[in-house]
């Protein structure tokens, strides 16, 4: 774990997180003593084979699941979970079908008890900023997949959470829309100084967006490696044309490849 | 700045994904000409007219016995007479009030209990077999007990309607609450929402379509409750009218009662339809552009 030691402030530290799910044939271990740190204003991607427990890690961090063992420290303080402090964007866009775009975006503010007038105003500002003006009163099912995901991203950002947890947010989108939303995300993260943890199955996306990449092994998941990504340009297209991009890409591919072979053996 | 320029470049123009026009079956020219509100209405009125005319002719010609089946002309005479002497309005009013009261009480109690079960998985699991068992009793068989407990007046009819509707509402609401998207609930929990908050913001709205769908079934059950209650013992009401008339072999009066009941049921159904469109605007969005098969 030497990659972690570069003198930056740790925002969230996971130590020895274990989680097993009960099933018919006894408990199935999913997280097997997970250790990693997330720094202030970090951008960490978590990659790993599908079904290895990436979403489970997020559920533990978000306080939706209690780990069987292990501790989480938020800015040094032991916490059971970060419920109310995270902006969790799940795999599906998960907009509330009965709420308009505006009402969906306001959701987090409502939960915080922000006064409706002020919440509406903030929501309108965010929608305008992210190019969704004119769709305030549309229902989610009339929007394209990219717009729905953009609305979900705005809903996550507007709560001003300490940490953004993004679970394969762009995996269902076409490449163009994905590049566009990646840019929106990077820009928002820079502007609002957010910490981001991104789960993705897309190595390409992980390298292009992240400062660091955490590689998980097969279930039960452990941290297999942590890679620092040092690209000069962190725009979705710029990063992908950096000469070091393919180097990182190959390293990470290799890491996942070994796992496939190990599993096949 | 970057975001603004990007959002302009990429601003989507179409609001919804196009429906695959190729799968749409193209109706013939005649079908298209007739398929308007006016066209359909005319055909429906014509069908009703033909039905009553053939009935009347069959009775006149002696193919059917008026004594056993009634006749449209006789039904009309009874209808006019009972409207003029005020008895039909009184009967209808009474039955409708019994049914609506029973519907509202039964549906509200049942839905509240069913949604309430969402709060405790343990309680829900414990009571589930009891609910299934009670529900498997044909509730109309409870009628004699209900009369015993609540007397032969207005209250017993309402009580019977309640007993028919409450369990339907409970089961529908409970199932809908259990099927509410767990991810939406998890999302709110991650925002720090309390259980009550999740109930209000996820459970209630996501069960509304199923609950309103159940209204349609329950309005029918409430009418059954009121009418059966009146069959058993009553001084007035449409059930009373029908039961009395049939024991006197007055088939025309029976038909008047039945047609008024049909009309009342039809009307209440459409009231619910209207309410549904007002309460669930988000479900109405794309029905216009839906694919025809
Ligand atoms: N609530 C649950 N109950 C039982 N098993 C679960 C539950 N959630 C996840 N799992 C299992 O845990 C494993 C990891 O799931 P998940 O974290 O969703 O993987 P990933 O997001 O990496 O694809 C899977 O095998 C899944 O079947
Ligand atoms: Mg997952």
Coordinates of C-alpha atoms and ligand atoms in Angstrom, one line a residue:
Chain A
X1 CA 0.0 0.0 0.0
X2 CA 3.0 2.3 -0.6
X3 CA 1.0 4.2 -3.2
X4 CA -1.2 5.6 -0.5
X5 CA 1.6 7.3 1.4
X6 CA 2.0 10.6 -0.3
X7 CA 1.3 12.9 2.5
X8 CA -2.3 14.0 1.7
X9 CA -5.1 14.2 4.2
X10 CA -7.2 11.1 4.5
X11 CA -10.9 11.8 4.3
X12 CA -12.2 8.3 4.6
X13 CA -10.3 5.2 5.7
X14 CA -11.7 1.7 5.4
X15 CA -9.9 -0.9 7.6
X16 CA -10.6 -4.6 7.5
X17 CA -14.1 -4.4 6.2
X18 CA -15.7 -7.8 5.9
X19 CA -19.2 -8.6 4.7
X20 CA -20.9 -11.9 4.1
X21 CA -24.4 -12.5 2.8
X22 CA -26.5 -15.3 4.2
X23 CA -27.5 -17.8 1.6
X24 CA -28.8 -21.3 1.5
X25 CA -25.4 -23.0 1.5
X26 CA -24.2 -20.9 4.4
X27 CA -22.8 -17.4 4.4
X28 CA -21.2 -16.2 1.2
X29 CA -18.3 -13.9 2.0
X30 CA -18.2 -10.9 -0.4
X31 CA -15.8 -8.4 1.2
X32 CA -12.8 -10.0 2.7
X33 CA -11.0 -7.5 4.9
X34 CA -11.0 -4.5 2.6
X35 CA -8.4 -1.7 3.3
X36 CA -8.1 1.5 1.4
X37 CA -8.0 5.3 1.9
X38 CA -9.7 8.1 0.1
X39 CA -8.1 11.5 0.3
X40 CA -9.7 14.9 0.5
X41 CA -10.7 15.9 -3.0
X42 CA -9.7 12.6 -4.3
X43 CA -11.0 11.0 -7.5
X44 CA -10.7 7.2 -6.9
X45 CA -12.0 4.6 -9.3
X46 CA -12.8 1.1 -8.1
X47 CA -12.5 -1.6 -10.8
X48 CA -12.9 -5.3 -10.4
X49 CA -14.6 -8.3 -12.0
X50 CA -18.4 -8.1 -12.0
X51 CA -20.0 -9.5 -8.9
X52 CA -16.9 -9.0 -6.8
X53 CA -18.6 -6.7 -4.4
X54 CA -18.1 -3.1 -5.7
X55 CA -21.7 -2.1 -5.1
X56 CA -21.5 -3.8 -1.7
X57 CA -18.6 -1.5 -0.7
X58 CA -20.7 1.5 -1.7
X59 CA -23.6 0.2 0.4
X60 CA -21.3 -0.1 3.3
X61 CA -19.9 3.3 2.9
X62 CA -23.4 4.8 2.4
X63 CA -24.5 3.2 5.7
X64 CA -27.1 1.0 3.9
X65 CA -25.3 -2.2 5.0
X66 CA -23.6 -2.8 8.2
X67 CA -20.2 -4.5 7.8
X68 CA -19.7 -7.7 9.7
X69 CA -16.2 -6.5 10.8
X70 CA -14.0 -3.6 10.3
X71 CA -14.0 0.1 10.8
X72 CA -14.6 3.2 8.8
X73 CA -13.0 6.5 9.8
X74 CA -14.3 9.8 8.4
X75 CA -11.7 12.5 9.0
X76 CA -10.3 10.5 11.8
X77 CA -13.5 9.8 13.5
X78 CA -15.0 6.3 13.6
X79 CA -18.4 6.3 11.9
X80 CA -20.9 3.5 11.3
X81 CA -21.6 4.8 7.8
X82 CA -21.9 8.0 5.9
X83 CA -25.7 8.2 5.6
X84 CA -26.7 11.8 4.9
X85 CA -23.1 12.8 4.0
X86 CA -22.7 11.0 0.7
X87 CA -24.2 11.6 -2.7
X88 CA -25.0 8.1 -3.9
X89 CA -25.7 7.7 -7.6
X90 CA -26.7 4.1 -8.3
X91 CA -26.3 1.9 -11.3
X92 CA -29.7 2.7 -12.7
X93 CA -30.6 6.4 -13.0
X94 CA -33.3 5.9 -10.3
X95 CA -35.3 9.0 -10.9
X96 CA -38.6 9.0 -9.2
X97 CA -41.1 8.5 -12.0
X98 CA -43.8 10.5 -10.2
X99 CA -41.6 13.5 -9.8
X100 CA -40.8 16.0 -12.5
X101 CA -37.1 16.7 -13.3
X102 CA -37.2 19.7 -11.0
X103 CA -38.8 17.8 -8.2
X104 CA -36.3 15.0 -8.6
X105 CA -33.4 17.3 -8.5
X106 CA -34.8 18.9 -5.3
X107 CA -35.1 15.6 -3.5
X108 CA -31.9 15.9 -1.5
X109 CA -32.6 19.4 -0.5
X110 CA -36.0 18.4 0.7
X111 CA -34.5 15.6 2.8
X112 CA -32.2 18.2 4.4
X113 CA -35.2 20.3 5.2
X114 CA -34.2 23.2 3.0
X115 CA -37.2 25.6 2.5
X116 CA -39.1 24.8 -0.7
X117 CA -38.7 28.3 -2.2
X118 CA -34.9 28.2 -1.8
X119 CA -34.7 24.6 -2.9
X120 CA -36.6 25.4 -6.1
X121 CA -34.3 28.3 -6.9
X122 CA -31.2 26.3 -6.3
X123 CA -32.5 23.4 -8.4
X124 CA -33.3 25.8 -11.3
X125 CA -29.8 27.2 -11.1
X126 CA -28.3 23.7 -11.3
X127 CA -30.6 22.6 -14.1
X128 CA -29.6 25.7 -16.1
X129 CA -25.9 25.2 -15.4
X130 CA -26.1 21.6 -16.7
X131 CA -28.1 22.3 -19.7
X132 CA -31.5 21.0 -18.6
X133 CA -33.4 24.2 -18.6
X134 CA -36.7 23.8 -20.2
X135 CA -37.1 20.3 -18.9
X136 CA -38.0 21.3 -15.3
X137 CA -41.6 20.1 -15.6
X138 CA -40.9 17.0 -17.8
X139 CA -41.4 13.6 -16.3
X140 CA -38.3 11.3 -16.4
X141 CA -39.8 8.8 -18.8
X142 CA -40.0 11.5 -21.5
X143 CA -36.3 12.1 -21.3
X144 CA -33.4 10.3 -23.1
X145 CA -31.1 8.0 -21.1
X146 CA -28.3 10.7 -21.2
X147 CA -30.6 13.4 -19.9
X148 CA -32.0 11.1 -17.2
X149 CA -28.5 10.3 -16.0
X150 CA -27.6 14.0 -16.1
X151 CA -30.6 14.8 -13.9
X152 CA -29.5 12.0 -11.5
X153 CA -26.0 13.5 -11.4
X154 CA -27.4 17.0 -10.7
X155 CA -29.5 15.5 -7.9
X156 CA -26.3 14.0 -6.4
X157 CA -24.3 17.2 -6.7
X158 CA -27.0 19.6 -5.4
X159 CA -26.9 18.0 -2.0
X160 CA -23.4 19.2 -1.6
X161 CA -22.2 15.9 -0.2
X162 CA -18.8 15.3 1.3
X163 CA -18.2 12.3 -1.0
X164 CA -19.8 11.3 -4.3
X165 CA -20.3 7.6 -4.7
X166 CA -21.0 6.9 -8.4
X167 CA -21.8 3.3 -9.2
X168 CA -21.3 2.7 -12.9
X169 CA -23.2 5.8 -13.6
X170 CA -22.5 5.9 -17.4
X171 CA -22.4 2.3 -18.2
X172 CA -25.8 2.2 -20.0
X173 CA -25.0 5.2 -22.2
X174 CA -23.6 5.4 -25.7
X175 CA -20.0 6.5 -26.1
X176 CA -20.7 10.1 -27.1
X177 CA -23.1 10.8 -24.3
X178 CA -20.7 9.1 -21.9
X179 CA -17.8 11.3 -22.9
X180 CA -20.0 14.3 -22.5
X181 CA -21.2 13.3 -19.1
X182 CA -17.6 12.5 -18.0
X183 CA -16.7 16.1 -18.9
X184 CA -19.7 17.4 -17.0
X185 CA -18.7 15.3 -14.0
X186 CA -15.0 16.4 -14.1
X187 CA -16.0 20.0 -14.4
X188 CA -18.5 19.8 -11.6
X189 CA -16.0 18.1 -9.3
X190 CA -13.4 20.8 -10.0
X191 CA -15.8 23.6 -9.4
X192 CA -17.4 22.2 -6.3
X193 CA -14.2 20.6 -4.9
X194 CA -15.7 17.2 -4.4
X195 CA -14.3 13.9 -3.5
X196 CA -15.4 11.2 -5.9
X197 CA -15.4 7.4 -5.7
X198 CA -16.4 5.9 -9.0
X199 CA -17.2 2.3 -9.6
X200 CA -16.7 1.4 -13.2
X201 CA -16.2 -1.7 -15.3
X202 CA -14.6 0.4 -17.9
X203 CA -10.8 0.6 -17.5
X204 CA -10.6 3.3 -20.1
X205 CA -13.0 5.5 -18.0
X206 CA -11.1 4.7 -14.8
X207 CA -7.8 5.9 -16.3
X208 CA -9.2 8.9 -18.0
X209 CA -11.0 10.3 -15.0
X210 CA -9.2 9.2 -11.9
X211 CA -6.3 10.3 -9.8
X212 CA -6.1 6.8 -8.4
X213 CA -7.5 3.4 -9.3
X214 CA -8.2 0.7 -6.7
X215 CA -8.3 -2.8 -8.2
X216 CA -10.4 -5.4 -6.4
X217 CA -9.8 -9.1 -6.8
X218 CA -12.4 -11.8 -7.3
X219 CA -15.1 -12.4 -4.7
X220 CA -14.5 -12.4 -1.8
X221 CA -12.9 -9.0 -2.7
X222 CA -9.7 -7.7 -1.4
X223 CA -7.7 -4.7 -2.6
X224 CA -5.4 -6.1 -5.2
X225 CA -3.5 -3.0 -6.1
X226 CA -3.8 0.8 -6.0
X227 CA -2.4 2.8 -8.9
X228 CA -1.7 6.5 -9.0
X229 CA -2.7 7.9 -12.4
X230 CA -0.6 10.9 -13.4
X231 CA -1.9 12.3 -16.6
X232 CA -1.4 16.0 -17.5
X233 CA -4.7 16.5 -19.1
X234 CA -7.7 15.2 -17.2
X235 CA -10.4 16.0 -19.8
X236 CA -12.1 12.9 -21.2
X237 CA -10.6 13.2 -24.6
X238 CA -7.3 14.8 -23.6
X239 CA -6.6 12.1 -21.1
X240 CA -7.2 9.4 -23.6
X241 CA -4.7 10.9 -26.0
X242 CA -1.9 11.2 -23.4
X243 CA 1.0 8.9 -24.3
X244 CA 1.0 7.4 -20.8
X245 CA -2.7 6.6 -21.1
X246 CA -2.1 3.3 -22.8
X247 CA 0.6 2.4 -20.4
X248 CA -1.9 2.7 -17.5
X249 CA -4.5 1.0 -19.5
X250 CA -2.3 -2.0 -20.2
X251 CA -1.2 -2.3 -16.6
X252 CA -4.8 -2.3 -15.3
X253 CA -5.9 -4.7 -18.1
X254 CA -3.1 -7.0 -17.1
X255 CA -4.3 -6.9 -13.6
X256 CA -7.8 -7.9 -14.4
X257 CA -6.5 -10.5 -17.0
X258 CA -4.5 -12.4 -14.5
X259 CA -7.7 -12.7 -12.5
X260 CA -9.5 -14.2 -15.4
X261 CA -6.8 -16.7 -16.0
X262 CA -6.6 -17.6 -12.3
X263 CA -10.4 -18.1 -12.3
X264 CA -10.2 -20.3 -15.4
X265 CA -7.5 -22.5 -13.9
Chain B
X1 CA -16.9 27.7 -19.6
X2 CA -16.6 24.1 -20.5
X3 CA -19.9 22.9 -19.3
X4 CA -22.0 25.5 -21.0
X5 CA -20.4 25.1 -24.4
X6 CA -20.7 21.3 -24.1
X7 CA -24.3 21.4 -23.1
X8 CA -25.1 23.6 -26.1
X9 CA -23.3 21.3 -28.5
X10 CA -25.0 18.3 -27.1
X11 CA -28.4 19.7 -26.2
X12 CA -30.8 17.0 -27.1
X13 CA -33.5 18.1 -29.5
X14 CA -36.0 15.3 -29.5
X15 CA -37.9 14.9 -26.2
X16 CA -38.7 11.3 -26.3
X17 CA -37.4 8.3 -28.2
X18 CA -39.4 7.7 -31.3
X19 CA -41.8 4.8 -31.3
X20 CA -41.0 2.2 -33.9
X21 CA -43.5 3.1 -36.6
X22 CA -42.9 0.0 -38.5
X23 CA -44.5 -2.2 -35.9
X24 CA -47.8 -0.2 -36.1
X25 CA -50.5 -2.1 -37.9
X26 CA -52.2 0.1 -40.3
X27 CA -56.0 0.0 -40.0
X28 CA -58.1 -0.1 -43.1
X29 CA -59.8 3.0 -44.5
X30 CA -63.2 2.2 -43.1
X31 CA -61.9 1.5 -39.7
X32 CA -60.1 4.8 -39.7
X33 CA -63.2 6.7 -40.7
X34 CA -65.3 5.2 -38.0
X35 CA -62.7 5.3 -35.2
X36 CA -63.5 8.7 -33.8
X37 CA -65.4 9.5 -30.6
X38 CA -68.5 10.3 -32.7
X39 CA -68.2 7.2 -34.9
X40 CA -67.7 4.8 -32.0
X41 CA -70.6 6.5 -30.0
X42 CA -73.0 6.1 -33.0
X43 CA -72.1 2.5 -33.4
X44 CA -72.6 1.9 -29.6
X45 CA -76.0 3.6 -29.6
X46 CA -77.0 1.7 -32.7
X47 CA -76.1 -1.6 -31.0
X48 CA -78.2 -0.8 -27.9
X49 CA -81.1 0.2 -30.1
X50 CA -81.0 -3.0 -32.1
X51 CA -80.8 -5.0 -28.9
X52 CA -83.9 -3.4 -27.4
X53 CA -85.8 -3.4 -30.6
X54 CA -85.3 -7.1 -31.2
X55 CA -86.3 -7.8 -27.6
X56 CA -89.5 -5.9 -28.0
X57 CA -90.3 -7.5 -31.3
X58 CA -89.6 -11.0 -29.9
X59 CA -92.0 -10.3 -27.0
X60 CA -94.7 -8.9 -29.4
X61 CA -94.4 -11.8 -31.7
X62 CA -94.7 -14.2 -28.8
X63 CA -91.3 -15.8 -29.1
X64 CA -90.5 -14.6 -25.6
X65 CA -92.9 -14.4 -22.6
X66 CA -93.1 -11.0 -21.1
X67 CA -94.0 -12.6 -17.8
X68 CA -90.5 -14.3 -17.7
X69 CA -88.2 -11.8 -19.4
X70 CA -90.0 -8.5 -19.3
X71 CA -90.1 -6.1 -22.2
X72 CA -88.5 -2.8 -23.0
X73 CA -91.8 -1.0 -23.3
X74 CA -92.9 -2.3 -19.9
X75 CA -89.5 -1.5 -18.4
X76 CA -89.8 2.0 -19.6
X77 CA -93.3 2.4 -18.1
X78 CA -92.1 1.2 -14.7
X79 CA -89.1 3.4 -15.0
X80 CA -91.2 6.6 -15.7
X81 CA -93.7 5.7 -13.0
X82 CA -91.1 5.1 -10.3
X83 CA -89.2 8.2 -11.2
X84 CA -92.4 10.3 -11.0
X85 CA -93.4 8.9 -7.6
X86 CA -89.9 9.5 -6.3
X87 CA -89.3 5.9 -5.2
X88 CA -86.6 5.2 -7.7
X89 CA -84.6 8.2 -6.8
X90 CA -84.9 7.4 -3.1
X91 CA -83.9 3.7 -3.7
X92 CA -80.9 4.7 -5.9
X93 CA -79.8 7.4 -3.5
X94 CA -79.9 5.0 -0.5
X95 CA -77.9 2.2 -2.3
X96 CA -75.4 4.7 -3.6
X97 CA -74.8 6.2 -0.2
X98 CA -74.4 2.8 1.4
X99 CA -72.0 1.7 -1.3
X100 CA -69.9 4.8 -1.3
X101 CA -69.7 5.0 2.5
X102 CA -68.7 1.3 2.6
X103 CA -66.2 1.9 -0.2
X104 CA -64.6 4.8 1.5
X105 CA -64.4 3.3 5.0
X106 CA -63.3 -0.1 3.8
X107 CA -60.8 1.2 1.3
X108 CA -59.2 3.7 3.7
X109 CA -59.0 1.3 6.6
X110 CA -57.7 -1.5 4.4
X111 CA -55.2 0.6 2.6
X112 CA -53.9 2.1 5.8
X113 CA -53.5 -1.3 7.4
X114 CA -51.8 -2.7 4.2
X115 CA -49.4 0.2 3.9
X116 CA -48.8 0.0 7.7
X117 CA -47.5 -3.5 7.3
X118 CA -44.6 -2.1 5.4
X119 CA -43.2 -0.8 8.6
X120 CA -42.6 -4.2 10.1
X121 CA -41.5 -7.1 8.1
X122 CA -42.0 -9.3 11.2
X123 CA -45.6 -8.3 11.8
X124 CA -46.3 -8.6 8.1
X125 CA -44.9 -12.2 8.1
X126 CA -46.9 -13.1 11.2
X127 CA -50.3 -11.9 10.0
X128 CA -49.9 -12.9 6.3
X129 CA -51.4 -16.4 6.7
X130 CA -54.3 -15.0 8.7
X131 CA -55.0 -12.5 6.0
X132 CA -54.9 -15.2 3.3
X133 CA -57.2 -17.4 5.4
X134 CA -59.8 -14.7 6.0
X135 CA -59.6 -13.6 2.4
X136 CA -60.4 -17.1 1.2
X137 CA -63.8 -17.1 2.9
X138 CA -66.4 -15.9 0.4
X139 CA -67.1 -12.7 2.3
X140 CA -70.7 -12.6 1.2
X141 CA -71.1 -15.6 3.5
X142 CA -70.5 -13.1 6.4
X143 CA -73.7 -11.3 5.5
X144 CA -76.0 -13.0 8.1
X145 CA -73.5 -12.3 10.9
X146 CA -73.2 -8.7 9.8
X147 CA -77.0 -8.3 9.9
X148 CA -77.0 -10.0 13.3
X149 CA -74.4 -7.5 14.6
X150 CA -75.5 -4.3 12.9
X151 CA -79.2 -4.8 12.5
X152 CA -81.3 -4.5 9.4
X153 CA -80.9 -0.8 8.8
X154 CA -78.6 1.4 6.9
X155 CA -75.5 0.6 9.0
X156 CA -75.6 -3.1 8.2
X157 CA -75.4 -2.5 4.5
X158 CA -72.4 -0.1 5.0
X159 CA -70.8 -2.7 7.2
X160 CA -71.3 -5.4 4.6
X161 CA -69.7 -3.2 2.0
X162 CA -66.8 -2.5 4.3
X163 CA -66.3 -6.2 5.0
X164 CA -66.1 -6.8 1.2
X165 CA -63.8 -4.0 0.4
X166 CA -61.4 -3.7 3.4
X167 CA -59.5 -6.9 2.8
X168 CA -59.2 -6.4 -0.9
X169 CA -57.7 -3.0 -0.1
X170 CA -55.4 -4.4 2.5
X171 CA -54.0 -7.0 0.3
X172 CA -53.5 -4.7 -2.7
X173 CA -51.8 -2.0 -0.6
X174 CA -49.6 -4.5 1.2
X175 CA -48.4 -6.1 -2.0
X176 CA -47.8 -2.8 -3.7
X177 CA -45.8 -1.6 -0.7
X178 CA -43.8 -4.8 -0.6
X179 CA -43.0 -4.4 -4.4
X180 CA -41.9 -0.7 -4.0
X181 CA -38.5 -0.3 -5.6
X182 CA -35.9 -1.1 -2.8
X183 CA -33.3 1.0 -4.6
X184 CA -35.4 4.1 -4.3
X185 CA -35.7 3.4 -0.6
X186 CA -32.0 2.9 -0.4
X187 CA -31.3 6.1 -2.2
X188 CA -33.4 8.1 0.3
X189 CA -31.8 6.2 3.2
X190 CA -28.4 7.2 1.9
X191 CA -29.6 10.8 2.0
X192 CA -30.3 10.3 5.6
X193 CA -34.1 10.0 5.3
X194 CA -36.0 8.6 8.2
X195 CA -38.4 5.6 7.8
X196 CA -41.4 7.9 7.9
X197 CA -39.9 10.0 5.3
X198 CA -39.3 7.0 3.1
X199 CA -42.8 6.0 3.6
X200 CA -44.2 9.3 2.5
X201 CA -41.7 9.9 -0.4
X202 CA -41.4 6.4 -1.8
X203 CA -44.0 4.0 -0.5
X204 CA -47.1 6.1 -0.8
X205 CA -46.5 7.5 -4.3
X206 CA -45.3 4.2 -5.7
X207 CA -48.3 2.3 -4.4
X208 CA -50.8 4.8 -5.6
X209 CA -51.3 3.3 -9.1
X210 CA -52.0 -0.1 -7.6
X211 CA -54.3 1.4 -4.9
X212 CA -56.3 3.4 -7.4
X213 CA -56.5 0.3 -9.6
X214 CA -58.0 -1.5 -6.6
X215 CA -60.6 1.3 -6.3
X216 CA -62.1 0.1 -9.5
X217 CA -62.6 -3.4 -8.1
X218 CA -63.7 -2.1 -4.7
X219 CA -66.4 0.2 -6.0
X220 CA -68.0 -2.9 -7.6
X221 CA -67.6 -4.9 -4.3
X222 CA -69.1 -2.1 -2.3
X223 CA -72.2 -2.1 -4.6
X224 CA -72.4 -5.9 -4.1
X225 CA -72.3 -5.4 -0.4
X226 CA -75.0 -2.8 -0.3
X227 CA -77.3 -4.8 -2.7
X228 CA -76.8 -8.1 -0.9
X229 CA -77.5 -6.4 2.4
X230 CA -80.7 -5.1 1.0
X231 CA -81.6 -8.5 -0.4
X232 CA -81.4 -10.0 3.1
X233 CA -83.6 -7.4 4.8
X234 CA -84.5 -3.9 4.0
X235 CA -87.2 -1.3 3.5
X236 CA -85.7 0.5 0.5
X237 CA -82.8 0.6 -1.9
X238 CA -82.1 -0.9 -5.3
X239 CA -81.5 -4.4 -3.8
X240 CA -84.9 -4.1 -2.1
X241 CA -86.5 -3.0 -5.4
X242 CA -85.0 -6.0 -7.3
X243 CA -85.7 -8.6 -4.6
X244 CA -89.2 -7.5 -4.0
X245 CA -90.1 -7.2 -7.7
X246 CA -88.7 -10.6 -8.5
X247 CA -90.7 -12.2 -5.7
X248 CA -93.8 -10.7 -7.3
X249 CA -92.7 -11.8 -10.8
X250 CA -92.5 -8.2 -11.9
X251 CA -89.7 -8.7 -14.3
X252 CA -89.9 -5.2 -15.7
X253 CA -89.3 -3.7 -12.3
X254 CA -86.3 -6.1 -11.8
X255 CA -84.8 -4.8 -15.0
X256 CA -85.3 -1.2 -13.9
X257 CA -83.3 -2.0 -10.8
X258 CA -80.6 -3.8 -12.7
X259 CA -80.2 -1.1 -15.3
X260 CA -80.0 1.6 -12.7
X261 CA -77.3 -0.4 -10.9
X262 CA -75.4 -0.9 -14.1
X263 CA -75.6 2.8 -14.7
X264 CA -74.4 3.7 -11.2
X265 CA -71.5 1.3 -11.4
X266 CA -70.5 2.7 -14.8
X267 CA -70.7 6.2 -13.5
X268 CA -68.6 5.5 -10.4
X269 CA -66.0 3.7 -12.5
X270 CA -65.6 6.7 -14.6
X271 CA -65.3 9.0 -11.6
X272 CA -62.4 6.9 -10.5
X273 CA -60.9 7.0 -14.0
X274 CA -61.1 10.8 -13.9
X275 CA -59.6 10.9 -10.4
X276 CA -56.8 8.6 -11.5
X277 CA -55.8 10.9 -14.4
X278 CA -55.7 13.8 -11.9
X279 CA -53.8 12.0 -9.2
X280 CA -51.3 10.2 -11.5
X281 CA -50.3 12.7 -14.2
X282 CA -46.9 11.0 -14.5
X283 CA -48.6 7.8 -15.8
X284 CA -50.4 9.6 -18.6
X285 CA -47.4 11.1 -20.3
X286 CA -46.8 8.9 -23.3
X287 CA -50.1 7.0 -23.9
X288 CA -50.7 9.2 -27.0
X289 CA -47.5 8.0 -28.7
X290 CA -47.8 4.3 -27.7
X291 CA -47.4 1.6 -30.1
X292 CA -50.5 -0.2 -31.5
X293 CA -50.3 -3.9 -32.1
Ligands
LIG1 N1 -28.4 -8.1 -0.5 C1 -27.8 -9.2 -0.9 N2 -28.1 -10.4 -0.4 C2 -27.4 -11.5 -0.9 N3 -26.3 -11.4 -1.7 C3 -26.0 -10.2 -2.2 C4 -26.7 -9.0 -1.8 N4 -26.1 -8.0 -2.5 C5 -25.1 -8.5 -3.2 N5 -25.0 -9.9 -3.1 C6 -24.0 -10.7 -3.7 O1 -22.8 -10.2 -3.4 C7 -21.9 -10.3 -4.6 C8 -21.4 -8.9 -4.9 O2 -22.4 -8.1 -5.4 P1 -22.2 -6.6 -5.9 O3 -21.6 -5.8 -4.7 O4 -23.4 -6.1 -6.4 O5 -21.1 -6.8 -7.0 P2 -20.6 -5.8 -8.1 O6 -21.3 -4.5 -7.9 O7 -19.1 -5.8 -8.0 O8 -21.0 -6.4 -9.5 C9 -22.8 -10.9 -5.7 O9 -22.4 -12.2 -5.8 C10 -24.2 -10.7 -5.2 O10 -24.9 -11.8 -5.6
LIG2 MG1 -22.6 -3.4 -9.0

